[in-house]
Amino acid sequence: MNENHTHKLLNTWFDFKFRLLAGGIAVGVLSGSVVVLFRYVLEANLENVLRFYHYQLEHPWLIPLWLIVLVLAGWGTGILVKMQPAISGSGIPQVKAVLQNKLEMNWWKAVSAKFVGGTISIGAGLSLGREGPSIQIGALMAQGFSRLLRKTKTEEHMLITCGASAGLAAAFNAPIAGVIFALEEVHMNFSPLVMIAALASSLTADFVSKEFFGMSPIFHFSGISTIPLGQYYHLIILGIIVGIMGIFFNKGIYAFQDLYKKMTWLPAQFRPVVPFLLAGVLGLCLPSVLGGGNNLVNELVEGPFGLKLLLLILVVKYLFTMLSYGSSAPGGIFLPMLVIGSLIGVIYTKLINGMTGGTTLNESSFLILAMAGYLTASLKAPITGIILITEMTGSFSNLLSTGVVCLAAYMTAELFRSHPVYEVLLDRFLHQGHEEKSAESSTKVILEIPIHHGSLLDGLCIKDFSWPAQCLIVSVKRGTKENIPDGEYVLEAGDYLTILTGDRNAPLVQKSLTQAANLAID
């Protein structure tokens, strides 16, 4: 029975490229539609809540009643998270855990709970973004699609990557960034096969999103100009600043998670009540910090924001984001991260222009650059940062300058040995007892491992390497050719190894071979 399954899996692997492409398109329609609905409900809820805060200022007797509603909403959200721990936070670490065979979720229960919990949390004004829940919802819909059609474990994982890509594309109208993020951050492998399917899924989801929300980018800026070469030293300085601030953002996330854990007197289901009540207070005195904050970014350049007000908003937005995410309420950090980055960019511009007594630096341009750099420092995914901000703003005039800022921010994070935020959050999630992996699972999966120049495997005979236990080299892809290797086969940089293993061994096998296939620096 075991040999028959292996034979069937290998035959399927060599003849399913077009089926995977069709599956990616189907996942794009399915995930894109659900995420579009999620995005619409969120935006409508938050808009109504902001109007209600204005109404409360005119009718103060409603304030105590609203605070009671927020307490109940926070408690209800906490109950949802307690029942379905995998919906806590952004959901991106959970998707990574599923792809690494470290977590098993009931997809329809998780989708329902994430949709409801995210709608309540973000709709009530917590400083959380829609992108994390959108990625998780997209991935879960892809998982459900795979389970209903009885896909193999390998194909299911590939379609989950497609769903994650579709989720980000539909959330931000950013299809290319959706693909890059899914491969760079979620799948952790630029497999050509997965890339084509993810691209089809992302483009399909973006088409669905644009049918509902129109063709305009998420952020609307006027007066964006190309940065003169004489100002490029400002890009290095800005990159270092946002790099340090990005590290500080990550440290804050971990610190506030630990702070909530130390509050042993507060039951876990009541933790979201804290940011819900704070949202009620801020909605009356500083409503601009509520929600993800994409409206705030659009208002930063043209709005009447003085330097002191910008500094106040920056501090409050940062602390509110930490309190919101640390409580485990369903919601992401992507969008709040972009808002904080944009605030840093505008503050830097105002400070420099104030010192020079003119308008030396363009606020719109530096706002965009700071967003990309801040995102890069936190995620340590520079390509995602560059492409995402370009698509979200609809401006390609500063690709070079954006790259410079992202490079400076990335190297600053490297200098301080900062780890990517989602990797750390994944480790924290798995060490909190949230693993739901069934012990009896023994499904076979196929892994794709690319070999990099200068790695341990580059130029090595297959027989000369000590391969992990319980893994089988199915094929080696070199260019457009698929080779069935023997022990004398010499591996080269650029080859893609196709490895067959069990899902319980997959995390160890993938980690071991990825280390051997990557460039080792002593």
Coordinates of N, CA and C in Angstrom, one line a residue, residues 12 21 41 53 65 90 121 128 136 160 176 217 241 247 251 271 315 344 351 362 441 477 509:
T12 N 2.1 11.4 -10.5 CA 1.4 12.7 -10.4 C 2.3 13.8 -10.5
L21 N -1.8 24.8 -12.4 CA -2.1 26.2 -13.0 C -3.6 26.4 -12.9
V41 N -16.4 44.4 4.2 CA -17.1 44.4 5.5 C -16.2 45.2 6.5
Y53 N -18.3 57.8 16.5 CA -17.5 58.5 17.4 C -17.8 60.0 17.3
L65 N -22.3 53.6 27.3 CA -23.0 52.4 26.6 C -22.0 51.8 25.6
S90 N -1.8 37.9 13.2 CA -1.9 38.2 11.8 C -2.4 36.9 11.0
S121 N -12.5 43.0 15.5 CA -11.3 43.7 16.0 C -10.9 44.9 15.2
L128 N -4.8 47.4 13.8 CA -4.4 46.1 13.1 C -4.7 46.2 11.7
Q136 N -4.2 34.7 5.6 CA -4.6 33.4 6.2 C -5.9 32.9 5.7
I160 N -1.9 26.2 -1.2 CA -1.9 27.1 0.0 C -1.1 28.3 -0.2
I176 N 1.7 41.4 -8.0 CA 3.1 41.0 -8.1 C 3.7 40.8 -6.7
P217 N -4.9 52.7 -7.0 CA -4.1 52.1 -6.0 C -4.6 52.4 -4.6
I241 N 17.7 55.1 9.7 CA 16.7 55.5 10.7 C 15.6 54.5 10.7
I247 N 13.6 47.6 13.7 CA 14.1 46.7 14.8 C 13.3 47.0 16.1
K251 N 11.0 44.4 18.4 CA 11.2 44.3 19.8 C 10.0 44.6 20.6
R271 N -8.0 39.5 27.5 CA -6.9 40.4 27.0 C -7.3 41.3 25.9
V315 N 3.9 58.2 18.2 CA 4.0 57.5 19.5 C 2.8 56.7 19.8
I344 N 7.3 58.4 9.9 CA 8.8 58.6 10.1 C 9.3 59.4 8.8
L351 N 11.7 67.9 9.3 CA 12.8 68.3 10.1 C 13.9 68.9 9.1
N362 N 11.0 66.3 -1.0 CA 9.6 66.1 -1.4 C 8.9 65.1 -0.4
S441 N -0.2 11.3 11.5 CA -0.1 11.6 10.1 C 1.1 11.0 9.4
K477 N 16.3 19.0 -11.5 CA 15.9 19.9 -12.6 C 17.1 20.8 -12.9
V509 N 14.0 17.5 7.2 CA 14.7 17.3 5.9 C 14.9 18.6 5.2

